[in-house]
PDB file of C-alpha atoms and ligand atoms in Angstrom:
ATOM      1  CA  MET A   1       0.006   0.040  -0.012  1.00 73.00           C
ATOM      2  CA  SER A   2       1.166   3.439  -0.688  1.00 94.00           C
ATOM      3  CA  ALA A   3       1.703   5.999   2.143  1.00 98.00           C
ATOM      4  CA  LYS A   4      -0.255   8.995   2.792  1.00 98.00           C
ATOM      5  CA  ILE A   5       1.423  11.968   1.164  1.00 98.00           C
ATOM      6  CA  ILE A   6       1.895  14.882   3.654  1.00 98.00           C
ATOM      7  CA  ASP A   7       1.223  18.016   1.536  1.00 98.00           C
ATOM      8  CA  GLY A   8       3.354  20.681   2.831  1.00 98.00           C
ATOM      9  CA  LYS A   9       2.130  23.290   0.326  1.00 98.00           C
ATOM     10  CA  ILE A  10      -1.425  23.107   1.578  1.00 98.00           C
ATOM     11  CA  ILE A  11      -0.452  22.854   5.226  1.00 98.00           C
ATOM     12  CA  ALA A  12       2.028  25.846   4.895  1.00 98.00           C
ATOM     13  CA  ALA A  13      -0.720  27.918   3.013  1.00 98.00           C
ATOM     14  CA  ASP A  14      -3.204  27.148   5.708  1.00 98.00           C
ATOM     15  CA  LEU A  15      -0.588  28.292   8.523  1.00 98.00           C
ATOM     16  CA  ARG A  16       0.170  31.550   6.367  1.00 98.00           C
ATOM     17  CA  ALA A  17      -3.604  32.263   6.279  1.00 98.00           C
ATOM     18  CA  ARG A  18      -4.026  31.734  10.193  1.00 98.00           C
ATOM     19  CA  VAL A  19      -0.851  34.131  10.678  1.00 98.00           C
ATOM     20  CA  ALA A  20      -2.531  36.656   8.254  1.00 98.00           C
ATOM     21  CA  GLY A  21      -5.629  36.456  10.209  1.00 98.00           C
ATOM     22  CA  GLU A  22      -3.630  37.063  13.588  1.00 98.00           C
ATOM     23  CA  VAL A  23      -1.609  40.014  11.982  1.00 98.00           C
ATOM     24  CA  ALA A  24      -4.902  41.777  10.929  1.00 98.00           C
ATOM     25  CA  ARG A  25      -6.310  41.361  14.572  1.00 98.00           C
ATOM     26  CA  VAL A  26      -3.196  42.897  16.286  1.00 98.00           C
ATOM     27  CA  LYS A  27      -3.214  45.661  13.841  1.00 98.00           C
ATOM     28  CA  ARG A  28      -6.925  46.361  14.516  1.00 98.00           C
ATOM     29  CA  GLU A  29      -6.624  45.976  18.120  1.00 98.00           C
ATOM     30  CA  HIS A  30      -3.363  47.169  19.126  1.00 98.00           C
ATOM     31  CA  GLY A  31      -1.929  49.153  16.197  1.00 98.00           C
ATOM     32  CA  LEU A  32       0.767  46.683  15.909  1.00 98.00           C
ATOM     33  CA  THR A  33       2.474  45.748  12.488  1.00 98.00           C
ATOM     34  CA  PRO A  34       4.917  42.944  12.934  1.00 98.00           C
ATOM     35  CA  GLY A  35       8.055  43.556  11.066  1.00 98.00           C
ATOM     36  CA  LEU A  36      10.855  41.397   9.832  1.00 98.00           C
ATOM     37  CA  ALA A  37      14.179  42.275   8.612  1.00 98.00           C
ATOM     38  CA  VAL A  38      16.207  39.912   6.351  1.00 98.00           C
ATOM     39  CA  VAL A  39      19.912  40.401   5.893  1.00 98.00           C
ATOM     40  CA  LEU A  40      21.510  39.025   2.859  1.00 98.00           C
ATOM     41  CA  VAL A  41      25.091  39.294   2.620  1.00 98.00           C
ATOM     42  CA  GLY A  42      26.551  38.369  -0.852  1.00 97.00           C
ATOM     43  CA  SER A  43      24.805  37.119  -4.005  1.00 93.00           C
ATOM     44  CA  ASP A  44      24.372  33.293  -3.567  1.00 92.00           C
ATOM     45  CA  PRO A  45      21.683  32.682  -6.162  1.00 92.00           C
ATOM     46  CA  ALA A  46      19.887  30.025  -3.910  1.00 90.00           C
ATOM     47  CA  SER A  47      19.940  32.380  -0.898  1.00 93.00           C
ATOM     48  CA  GLU A  48      18.590  35.283  -3.144  1.00 94.00           C
ATOM     49  CA  VAL A  49      15.608  33.105  -4.046  1.00 93.00           C
ATOM     50  CA  TYR A  50      14.926  32.411  -0.438  1.00 92.00           C
ATOM     51  CA  VAL A  51      15.110  35.868   0.691  1.00 95.00           C
ATOM     52  CA  ARG A  52      12.863  36.869  -2.118  1.00 96.00           C
ATOM     53  CA  THR A  53      10.261  34.402  -1.128  1.00 96.00           C
ATOM     54  CA  LYS A  54      10.490  35.419   2.616  1.00 97.00           C
ATOM     55  CA  ALA A  55       9.909  39.234   1.706  1.00 97.00           C
ATOM     56  CA  LYS A  56       7.063  38.196  -0.591  1.00 98.00           C
ATOM     57  CA  GLN A  57       5.367  36.006   2.084  1.00 98.00           C
ATOM     58  CA  THR A  58       5.802  38.464   4.929  1.00 98.00           C
ATOM     59  CA  GLU A  59       4.109  41.116   2.963  1.00 98.00           C
ATOM     60  CA  ALA A  60       1.185  38.876   1.899  1.00 98.00           C
ATOM     61  CA  ALA A  61       0.689  38.157   5.638  1.00 98.00           C
ATOM     62  CA  GLY A  62       0.274  41.795   6.212  1.00 98.00           C
ATOM     63  CA  MET A  63       3.566  42.359   7.822  1.00 98.00           C
ATOM     64  CA  ALA A  64       6.352  44.856   7.203  1.00 98.00           C
ATOM     65  CA  SER A  65       9.341  43.551   5.421  1.00 98.00           C
ATOM     66  CA  PHE A  66      12.718  45.059   5.460  1.00 98.00           C
ATOM     67  CA  GLU A  67      15.436  43.694   3.271  1.00 97.00           C
ATOM     68  CA  TYR A  68      19.208  44.571   3.624  1.00 98.00           C
ATOM     69  CA  LYS A  69      21.520  43.466   0.750  1.00 97.00           C
ATOM     70  CA  LEU A  70      25.212  43.793   1.616  1.00 98.00           C
ATOM     71  CA  ALA A  71      28.212  43.201  -0.688  1.00 97.00           C
ATOM     72  CA  ALA A  72      29.962  39.762  -0.090  1.00 97.00           C
ATOM     73  CA  ASP A  73      33.275  41.831   1.014  1.00 97.00           C
ATOM     74  CA  THR A  74      31.142  43.640   3.916  1.00 98.00           C
ATOM     75  CA  PRO A  75      33.265  43.855   7.042  1.00 98.00           C
ATOM     76  CA  GLN A  76      32.160  42.170  10.032  1.00 98.00           C
ATOM     77  CA  THR A  77      32.210  45.622  11.921  1.00 98.00           C
ATOM     78  CA  ASP A  78      29.612  46.839   9.271  1.00 98.00           C
ATOM     79  CA  LEU A  79      27.442  43.854   9.753  1.00 98.00           C
ATOM     80  CA  LEU A  80      27.442  43.974  13.544  1.00 98.00           C
ATOM     81  CA  ALA A  81      26.480  47.807  13.213  1.00 98.00           C
ATOM     82  CA  LEU A  82      23.709  46.803  11.115  1.00 98.00           C
ATOM     83  CA  ILE A  83      22.403  44.183  13.571  1.00 98.00           C
ATOM     84  CA  ALA A  84      22.716  46.864  16.464  1.00 98.00           C
ATOM     85  CA  LYS A  85      20.695  49.274  14.473  1.00 98.00           C
ATOM     86  CA  LEU A  86      18.107  46.637  13.776  1.00 99.00           C
ATOM     87  CA  ASN A  87      18.161  45.601  17.496  1.00 98.00           C
ATOM     88  CA  ALA A  88      17.228  49.174  18.368  1.00 98.00           C
ATOM     89  CA  ASP A  89      14.525  49.696  15.627  1.00 98.00           C
ATOM     90  CA  ALA A  90      11.258  49.476  17.025  1.00 98.00           C
ATOM     91  CA  SER A  91       9.456  48.573  13.879  1.00 98.00           C
ATOM     92  CA  VAL A  92      11.518  45.582  13.382  1.00 99.00           C
ATOM     93  CA  HIS A  93      10.363  42.437  15.743  1.00 98.00           C
ATOM     94  CA  GLY A  94      12.196  39.681  13.825  1.00 99.00           C
ATOM     95  CA  ILE A  95      16.011  39.742  12.530  1.00 98.00           C
ATOM     96  CA  LEU A  96      17.084  36.830  10.091  1.00 98.00           C
ATOM     97  CA  VAL A  97      20.538  36.759   8.697  1.00 98.00           C
ATOM     98  CA  GLN A  98      20.654  34.504   5.691  1.00 97.00           C
ATOM     99  CA  LEU A  99      23.038  31.555   6.244  1.00 96.00           C
ATOM    100  CA  PRO A 100      25.786  30.708   5.174  1.00 94.00           C
ATOM    101  CA  LEU A 101      27.552  33.986   5.224  1.00 97.00           C
ATOM    102  CA  PRO A 102      30.474  34.471   2.678  1.00 97.00           C
ATOM    103  CA  ALA A 103      33.718  33.214   3.832  1.00 96.00           C
ATOM    104  CA  GLY A 104      35.685  35.735   6.184  1.00 95.00           C
ATOM    105  CA  LEU A 105      32.530  36.684   8.285  1.00 98.00           C
ATOM    106  CA  ASP A 106      32.006  35.009  11.701  1.00 98.00           C
ATOM    107  CA  SER A 107      28.488  33.716  11.531  1.00 98.00           C
ATOM    108  CA  GLN A 108      28.408  32.779  15.280  1.00 98.00           C
ATOM    109  CA  ALA A 109      29.431  36.315  16.380  1.00 98.00           C
ATOM    110  CA  VAL A 110      26.616  37.701  14.109  1.00 98.00           C
ATOM    111  CA  ILE A 111      23.986  35.407  15.456  1.00 98.00           C
ATOM    112  CA  ASN A 112      25.198  36.192  19.160  1.00 98.00           C
ATOM    113  CA  ALA A 113      24.692  39.879  18.378  1.00 98.00           C
ATOM    114  CA  ILE A 114      21.136  39.316  17.427  1.00 98.00           C
ATOM    115  CA  ASP A 115      18.738  40.606  20.373  1.00 98.00           C
ATOM    116  CA  PRO A 116      17.346  37.157  21.692  1.00 98.00           C
ATOM    117  CA  ALA A 117      13.827  38.628  21.654  1.00 98.00           C
ATOM    118  CA  LYS A 118      14.119  39.419  17.927  1.00 99.00           C
ATOM    119  CA  ASP A 119      15.965  36.169  17.085  1.00 98.00           C
ATOM    120  CA  VAL A 120      13.191  34.732  14.716  1.00 98.00           C
ATOM    121  CA  ASP A 121      15.743  31.915  13.696  1.00 98.00           C
ATOM    122  CA  GLY A 122      16.049  30.739  17.051  1.00 98.00           C
ATOM    123  CA  LEU A 123      19.796  30.328  16.538  1.00 98.00           C
ATOM    124  CA  ASN A 124      21.044  32.599  19.442  1.00 98.00           C
ATOM    125  CA  PRO A 125      22.456  30.596  22.189  1.00 98.00           C
ATOM    126  CA  ILE A 126      19.974  32.356  24.518  1.00 98.00           C
ATOM    127  CA  ASN A 127      16.904  30.815  22.602  1.00 98.00           C
ATOM    128  CA  ALA A 128      19.096  27.446  22.088  1.00 98.00           C
ATOM    129  CA  GLY A 129      19.565  27.213  25.776  1.00 98.00           C
ATOM    130  CA  ARG A 130      16.127  28.214  26.728  1.00 98.00           C
ATOM    131  CA  LEU A 131      14.596  25.416  24.272  1.00 98.00           C
ATOM    132  CA  ALA A 132      16.965  22.832  25.675  1.00 97.00           C
ATOM    133  CA  THR A 133      15.941  23.561  29.286  1.00 96.00           C
ATOM    134  CA  GLY A 134      12.309  23.484  28.495  1.00 94.00           C
ATOM    135  CA  LEU A 135      11.711  27.358  28.700  1.00 96.00           C
ATOM    136  CA  PRO A 136       9.561  29.207  26.338  1.00 96.00           C
ATOM    137  CA  ALA A 137      11.929  30.072  23.307  1.00 98.00           C
ATOM    138  CA  LEU A 138      11.911  31.264  19.700  1.00 98.00           C
ATOM    139  CA  THR A 139      12.802  28.078  18.023  1.00 98.00           C
ATOM    140  CA  PRO A 140      14.365  27.404  14.583  1.00 98.00           C
ATOM    141  CA  CYS A 141      11.802  27.599  11.585  1.00 98.00           C
ATOM    142  CA  THR A 142      12.570  24.244   9.838  1.00 98.00           C
ATOM    143  CA  PRO A 143      12.297  22.090  12.916  1.00 98.00           C
ATOM    144  CA  LEU A 144       9.054  23.805  14.040  1.00 98.00           C
ATOM    145  CA  GLY A 145       7.600  23.019  10.645  1.00 98.00           C
ATOM    146  CA  CYS A 146       8.624  19.365  10.951  1.00 98.00           C
ATOM    147  CA  ILE A 147       6.694  19.019  14.286  1.00 98.00           C
ATOM    148  CA  ILE A 148       3.637  20.741  12.748  1.00 98.00           C
ATOM    149  CA  LEU A 149       3.611  18.233   9.639  1.00 98.00           C
ATOM    150  CA  ALA A 150       4.084  15.212  11.961  1.00 98.00           C
ATOM    151  CA  LYS A 151       1.158  16.438  14.123  1.00 98.00           C
ATOM    152  CA  THR A 152      -1.054  16.461  11.038  1.00 98.00           C
ATOM    153  CA  VAL A 153      -0.811  12.784  10.976  1.00 98.00           C
ATOM    154  CA  HIS A 154      -0.484  11.900  14.777  1.00 98.00           C
ATOM    155  CA  ALA A 155      -2.462  14.218  17.202  1.00 97.00           C
ATOM    156  CA  SER A 156      -0.073  13.442  19.798  1.00 98.00           C
ATOM    157  CA  LEU A 157       3.709  12.197  19.412  1.00 98.00           C
ATOM    158  CA  GLU A 158       3.863  11.203  23.002  1.00 98.00           C
ATOM    159  CA  GLY A 159       5.758   8.000  23.497  1.00 98.00           C
ATOM    160  CA  MET A 160       6.607   7.471  19.733  1.00 98.00           C
ATOM    161  CA  ASN A 161       9.977   6.097  18.788  1.00 98.00           C
ATOM    162  CA  ALA A 162      11.486   9.066  16.944  1.00 99.00           C
ATOM    163  CA  VAL A 163      14.805   9.021  15.095  1.00 98.00           C
ATOM    164  CA  VAL A 164      16.437  12.113  14.061  1.00 98.00           C
ATOM    165  CA  ILE A 165      19.135  11.904  11.545  1.00 98.00           C
ATOM    166  CA  GLY A 166      21.487  14.945  11.637  1.00 98.00           C
ATOM    167  CA  ARG A 167      22.762  17.082  14.503  1.00 97.00           C
ATOM    168  CA  SER A 168      23.105  20.636  13.018  1.00 97.00           C
ATOM    169  CA  ASN A 169      22.406  23.808  14.986  1.00 96.00           C
ATOM    170  CA  LEU A 170      19.637  24.836  12.306  1.00 96.00           C
ATOM    171  CA  VAL A 171      17.825  21.563  12.267  1.00 98.00           C
ATOM    172  CA  GLY A 172      18.902  18.197  14.219  1.00 98.00           C
ATOM    173  CA  ARG A 173      19.507  19.547  17.523  1.00 98.00           C
ATOM    174  CA  PRO A 174      16.545  21.815  17.979  1.00 98.00           C
ATOM    175  CA  LEU A 175      14.192  19.044  16.345  1.00 98.00           C
ATOM    176  CA  VAL A 176      15.507  16.638  19.182  1.00 98.00           C
ATOM    177  CA  GLN A 177      14.363  19.342  21.797  1.00 98.00           C
ATOM    178  CA  LEU A 178      10.926  19.998  20.228  1.00 98.00           C
ATOM    179  CA  LEU A 179      10.404  16.224  19.960  1.00 98.00           C
ATOM    180  CA  LEU A 180      11.167  15.871  23.690  1.00 98.00           C
ATOM    181  CA  ASN A 181       8.798  18.719  24.547  1.00 97.00           C
ATOM    182  CA  GLU A 182       6.223  16.537  22.718  1.00 98.00           C
ATOM    183  CA  ASN A 183       7.111  13.640  24.897  1.00 98.00           C
ATOM    184  CA  ALA A 184       8.450  11.497  22.096  1.00 98.00           C
ATOM    185  CA  THR A 185      11.412   8.940  22.885  1.00 98.00           C
ATOM    186  CA  VAL A 186      14.172  10.366  20.821  1.00 98.00           C
ATOM    187  CA  THR A 187      17.279   8.845  19.265  1.00 98.00           C
ATOM    188  CA  ILE A 188      19.662  11.075  17.792  1.00 98.00           C
ATOM    189  CA  ALA A 189      21.749   9.599  14.767  1.00 98.00           C
ATOM    190  CA  HIS A 190      24.504  11.251  12.776  1.00 95.00           C
ATOM    191  CA  SER A 191      27.479  10.377  10.395  1.00 89.00           C
ATOM    192  CA  ARG A 192      29.187   8.386  13.124  1.00 95.00           C
ATOM    193  CA  THR A 193      26.192   6.200  14.132  1.00 97.00           C
ATOM    194  CA  ARG A 194      26.727   2.648  13.665  1.00 98.00           C
ATOM    195  CA  ASP A 195      24.002   0.469  12.192  1.00 98.00           C
ATOM    196  CA  LEU A 196      21.684   3.451  11.070  1.00 98.00           C
ATOM    197  CA  ALA A 197      19.434   1.104   9.077  1.00 98.00           C
ATOM    198  CA  GLY A 198      18.769  -0.892  12.176  1.00 98.00           C
ATOM    199  CA  ILE A 199      18.107   2.084  14.257  1.00 98.00           C
ATOM    200  CA  CYS A 200      15.643   3.397  11.627  1.00 98.00           C
ATOM    201  CA  ARG A 201      13.862   0.332  11.500  1.00 98.00           C
ATOM    202  CA  GLN A 202      12.673   0.713  14.994  1.00 98.00           C
ATOM    203  CA  ALA A 203      11.299   4.261  14.532  1.00 98.00           C
ATOM    204  CA  ASP A 204       7.817   5.251  14.411  1.00 98.00           C
ATOM    205  CA  LEU A 205       8.761   8.731  13.066  1.00 98.00           C
ATOM    206  CA  VAL A 206      11.997   9.070  11.033  1.00 98.00           C
ATOM    207  CA  LEU A 207      13.102  12.799  10.589  1.00 98.00           C
ATOM    208  CA  ALA A 208      15.986  12.989   8.145  1.00 98.00           C
ATOM    209  CA  ALA A 209      18.197  16.092   8.078  1.00 98.00           C
ATOM    210  CA  VAL A 210      21.566  15.098   6.798  1.00 97.00           C
ATOM    211  CA  GLY A 211      21.925  16.573   3.355  1.00 96.00           C
ATOM    212  CA  ARG A 212      22.899  13.534   1.574  1.00 97.00           C
ATOM    213  CA  PRO A 213      20.646  12.545  -1.366  1.00 97.00           C
ATOM    214  CA  GLU A 214      18.438   9.566  -1.007  1.00 98.00           C
ATOM    215  CA  MET A 215      20.537   8.080   1.797  1.00 97.00           C
ATOM    216  CA  VAL A 216      17.719   6.617   3.917  1.00 98.00           C
ATOM    217  CA  LYS A 217      16.539   3.523   1.984  1.00 98.00           C
ATOM    218  CA  GLY A 218      13.043   2.279   1.728  1.00 98.00           C
ATOM    219  CA  SER A 219      14.251  -0.996   3.530  1.00 98.00           C
ATOM    220  CA  TRP A 220      15.223   1.049   6.531  1.00 98.00           C
ATOM    221  CA  ILE A 221      11.658   2.237   7.127  1.00 98.00           C
ATOM    222  CA  LYS A 222       9.386   0.211   9.588  1.00 98.00           C
ATOM    223  CA  PRO A 223       5.872  -0.533   7.633  1.00 98.00           C
ATOM    224  CA  GLY A 224       3.476   2.173   8.556  1.00 98.00           C
ATOM    225  CA  ALA A 225       6.001   4.691   9.977  1.00 98.00           C
ATOM    226  CA  THR A 226       5.887   8.398   9.374  1.00 99.00           C
ATOM    227  CA  VAL A 227       8.804   9.871   7.372  1.00 99.00           C
ATOM    228  CA  ILE A 228       9.657  13.588   7.395  1.00 98.00           C
ATOM    229  CA  ASP A 229      12.342  14.525   4.812  1.00 98.00           C
ATOM    230  CA  VAL A 230      14.107  17.673   5.681  1.00 98.00           C
ATOM    231  CA  GLY A 231      16.746  17.291   2.701  1.00 97.00           C
ATOM    232  CA  ILE A 232      16.828  19.301  -0.398  1.00 95.00           C
ATOM    233  CA  ASN A 233      19.521  18.093  -2.536  1.00 96.00           C
ATOM    234  CA  ARG A 234      20.147  18.881  -6.337  1.00 94.00           C
ATOM    235  CA  ILE A 235      21.390  15.951  -8.366  1.00 95.00           C
ATOM    236  CA  PRO A 236      21.644  15.490 -11.875  1.00 93.00           C
ATOM    237  CA  GLY A 237      18.803  14.084 -13.699  1.00 88.00           C
ATOM    238  CA  ALA A 238      18.405  11.315 -16.350  1.00 85.00           C
ATOM    239  CA  ASP A 239      17.505  14.007 -18.846  1.00 88.00           C
ATOM    240  CA  GLY A 240      20.677  16.023 -18.281  1.00 88.00           C
ATOM    241  CA  LYS A 241      18.705  18.696 -16.123  1.00 92.00           C
ATOM    242  CA  SER A 242      19.084  18.723 -12.392  1.00 93.00           C
ATOM    243  CA  ARG A 243      16.370  17.760 -10.079  1.00 93.00           C
ATOM    244  CA  LEU A 244      15.403  17.986  -6.458  1.00 95.00           C
ATOM    245  CA  VAL A 245      15.559  14.981  -4.088  1.00 97.00           C
ATOM    246  CA  GLY A 246      15.205  14.612  -0.384  1.00 98.00           C
ATOM    247  CA  ASP A 247      17.481  12.602   2.140  1.00 98.00           C
ATOM    248  CA  VAL A 248      15.199   9.657   1.815  1.00 98.00           C
ATOM    249  CA  ALA A 249      14.599   7.430  -1.302  1.00 98.00           C
ATOM    250  CA  TYR A 250      11.084   8.565  -1.882  1.00 98.00           C
ATOM    251  CA  GLN A 251       9.756   6.003  -4.287  1.00 97.00           C
ATOM    252  CA  GLU A 252      11.023   2.995  -2.088  1.00 98.00           C
ATOM    253  CA  ALA A 253       9.856   4.541   1.110  1.00 98.00           C
ATOM    254  CA  LEU A 254       6.369   5.597  -0.292  1.00 98.00           C
ATOM    255  CA  GLU A 255       5.685   1.695  -0.571  1.00 98.00           C
ATOM    256  CA  ILE A 256       6.538   1.039   3.075  1.00 98.00           C
ATOM    257  CA  ALA A 257       5.855   4.127   5.233  1.00 98.00           C
ATOM    258  CA  GLY A 258       2.275   5.056   6.495  1.00 98.00           C
ATOM    259  CA  ALA A 259       2.897   8.934   5.616  1.00 98.00           C
ATOM    260  CA  ILE A 260       5.706  10.657   4.135  1.00 98.00           C
ATOM    261  CA  THR A 261       6.774  14.242   3.059  1.00 98.00           C
ATOM    262  CA  PRO A 262       7.596  14.586  -0.644  1.00 98.00           C
ATOM    263  CA  VAL A 263      10.691  16.903  -1.853  1.00 98.00           C
ATOM    264  CA  PRO A 264       9.745  19.368  -3.025  1.00 97.00           C
ATOM    265  CA  GLY A 265       6.361  20.247  -1.486  1.00 97.00           C
ATOM    266  CA  GLY A 266       6.963  19.006   2.159  1.00 98.00           C
ATOM    267  CA  VAL A 267       9.113  20.463   4.856  1.00 98.00           C
ATOM    268  CA  GLY A 268      10.688  23.379   2.494  1.00 95.00           C
ATOM    269  CA  GLN A 269       7.195  24.964   2.342  1.00 93.00           C
ATOM    270  CA  MET A 270       6.810  25.010   6.221  1.00 98.00           C
ATOM    271  CA  THR A 271      10.111  26.936   6.918  1.00 97.00           C
ATOM    272  CA  VAL A 272       8.967  30.465   5.628  1.00 97.00           C
ATOM    273  CA  ALA A 273       5.443  29.992   7.134  1.00 98.00           C
ATOM    274  CA  CYS A 274       7.090  29.146  10.539  1.00 98.00           C
ATOM    275  CA  LEU A 275       9.144  32.306  10.099  1.00 98.00           C
ATOM    276  CA  LEU A 276       6.072  34.347   9.968  1.00 98.00           C
ATOM    277  CA  VAL A 277       4.760  32.648  12.977  1.00 98.00           C
ATOM    278  CA  ASN A 278       7.947  33.437  14.977  1.00 98.00           C
ATOM    279  CA  THR A 279       7.942  37.051  13.860  1.00 98.00           C
ATOM    280  CA  LEU A 280       4.243  37.428  14.837  1.00 98.00           C
ATOM    281  CA  ARG A 281       5.167  35.727  18.255  1.00 98.00           C
ATOM    282  CA  ALA A 282       8.242  37.942  18.579  1.00 98.00           C
ATOM    283  CA  ALA A 283       6.216  41.117  17.963  1.00 98.00           C
ATOM    284  CA  CYS A 284       3.470  40.204  20.402  1.00 98.00           C
ATOM    285  CA  ALA A 285       6.054  39.298  23.213  1.00 98.00           C
ATOM    286  CA  ILE A 286       8.062  42.486  22.742  1.00 98.00           C
ATOM    287  CA  ARG A 287       4.748  44.583  23.038  1.00 98.00           C
ATOM    288  CA  ARG A 288       3.772  42.413  25.969  1.00 98.00           C
ATOM    289  CA  LEU A 289       0.547  41.172  24.353  1.00 97.00           C
ATOM    290  CA  GLN A 290      -0.998  37.831  24.746  1.00 96.00           C
ATOM    291  CA  ALA A 291       0.809  35.186  22.736  1.00 94.00           C
ATOM    292  CA  PRO A 292      -1.030  34.784  19.283  1.00 95.00           C
ATOM    293  CA  GLY A 293      -3.280  31.834  18.563  1.00 92.00           C
ATOM    294  CA  VAL A 294      -1.008  30.376  15.878  1.00 93.00           C
TER     295      VAL A 294
HETATM  296  N1  GUN B 301      19.591  29.317   5.168  1.00 75.48           N
HETATM  297  C1  GUN B 301      19.113  28.041   4.904  1.00 75.48           C
HETATM  298  N2  GUN B 301      17.931  27.939   5.883  1.00 75.48           N
HETATM  299  C2  GUN B 301      18.169  28.942   6.647  1.00 75.48           C
HETATM  300  C3  GUN B 301      17.304  29.339   7.684  1.00 75.48           C
HETATM  301  O1  GUN B 301      16.373  28.624   8.217  1.00 75.48           O
HETATM  302  N3  GUN B 301      17.740  30.397   8.356  1.00 75.48           N
HETATM  303  C4  GUN B 301      18.849  31.090   7.894  1.00 75.48           C
HETATM  304  N4  GUN B 301      19.210  32.302   8.659  1.00 75.48           N
HETATM  305  N5  GUN B 301      19.523  30.923   6.831  1.00 75.48           N
HETATM  306  C5  GUN B 301      19.131  29.743   6.128  1.00 75.48           C
END
């Protein structure tokens, strides 16, 4: 039997619509227009596409979008000065610095400089630490999207055996913390893990975030398990053009899993939608309003 396909496009559109509804309400009731500043350094084509999408969807949700495009050779001090200006700007509630930064810039120092209250990427060590200690925090957008997708299949993740493959600060590590908050039993696997196939076969929920095309094979999936594929890998196609694939061998897994996210059209759609959620939440928290209903 073929797995249920988790349609990230529809779920993300629904989430964006709910954010837009809440934005309209806080504008009407409190005169608050949430604002998101996105900083792009250099001209990496993939990053330019992401930044354009973020700006378009921010405006479509009724929020203010501020874009800063800096030259690849921008000095660290100039970038830090921009962050300080945005930290002090009352119309900016969220700050996102597109990663990776060009060589020569210190990403961690830049992330550390972002006001934790405006850190909509959830990458500042204050937010990462708050998440890890179970305190309320702004949390990274892609892991947040993974949890929302998993919960469209399972109303509760409590007690499930979840295997996270990958331990990056952007996805794997925060995903582990969010799953723990949902009372899942979490195994963290990575490039040095022994018998990854055997570990995956125990999982009710497989979340793959390694950045290796089609590494997780269909035979690694427990029949009926839910598969969330975070990978977005460009590989050469049979027709000479490139195509996008995830970290999971989709066609194989589709026959065995109970539910699965496609690539594209799965997790990728959720990241920007969750960025809008975080910007709205940050704006409400900064203005000391009740947390929004999304
Ligand atoms: N580059 C790719 N994904 C992300 C993300 O979620 N946040 C930032 N800041 N940069 C990224």
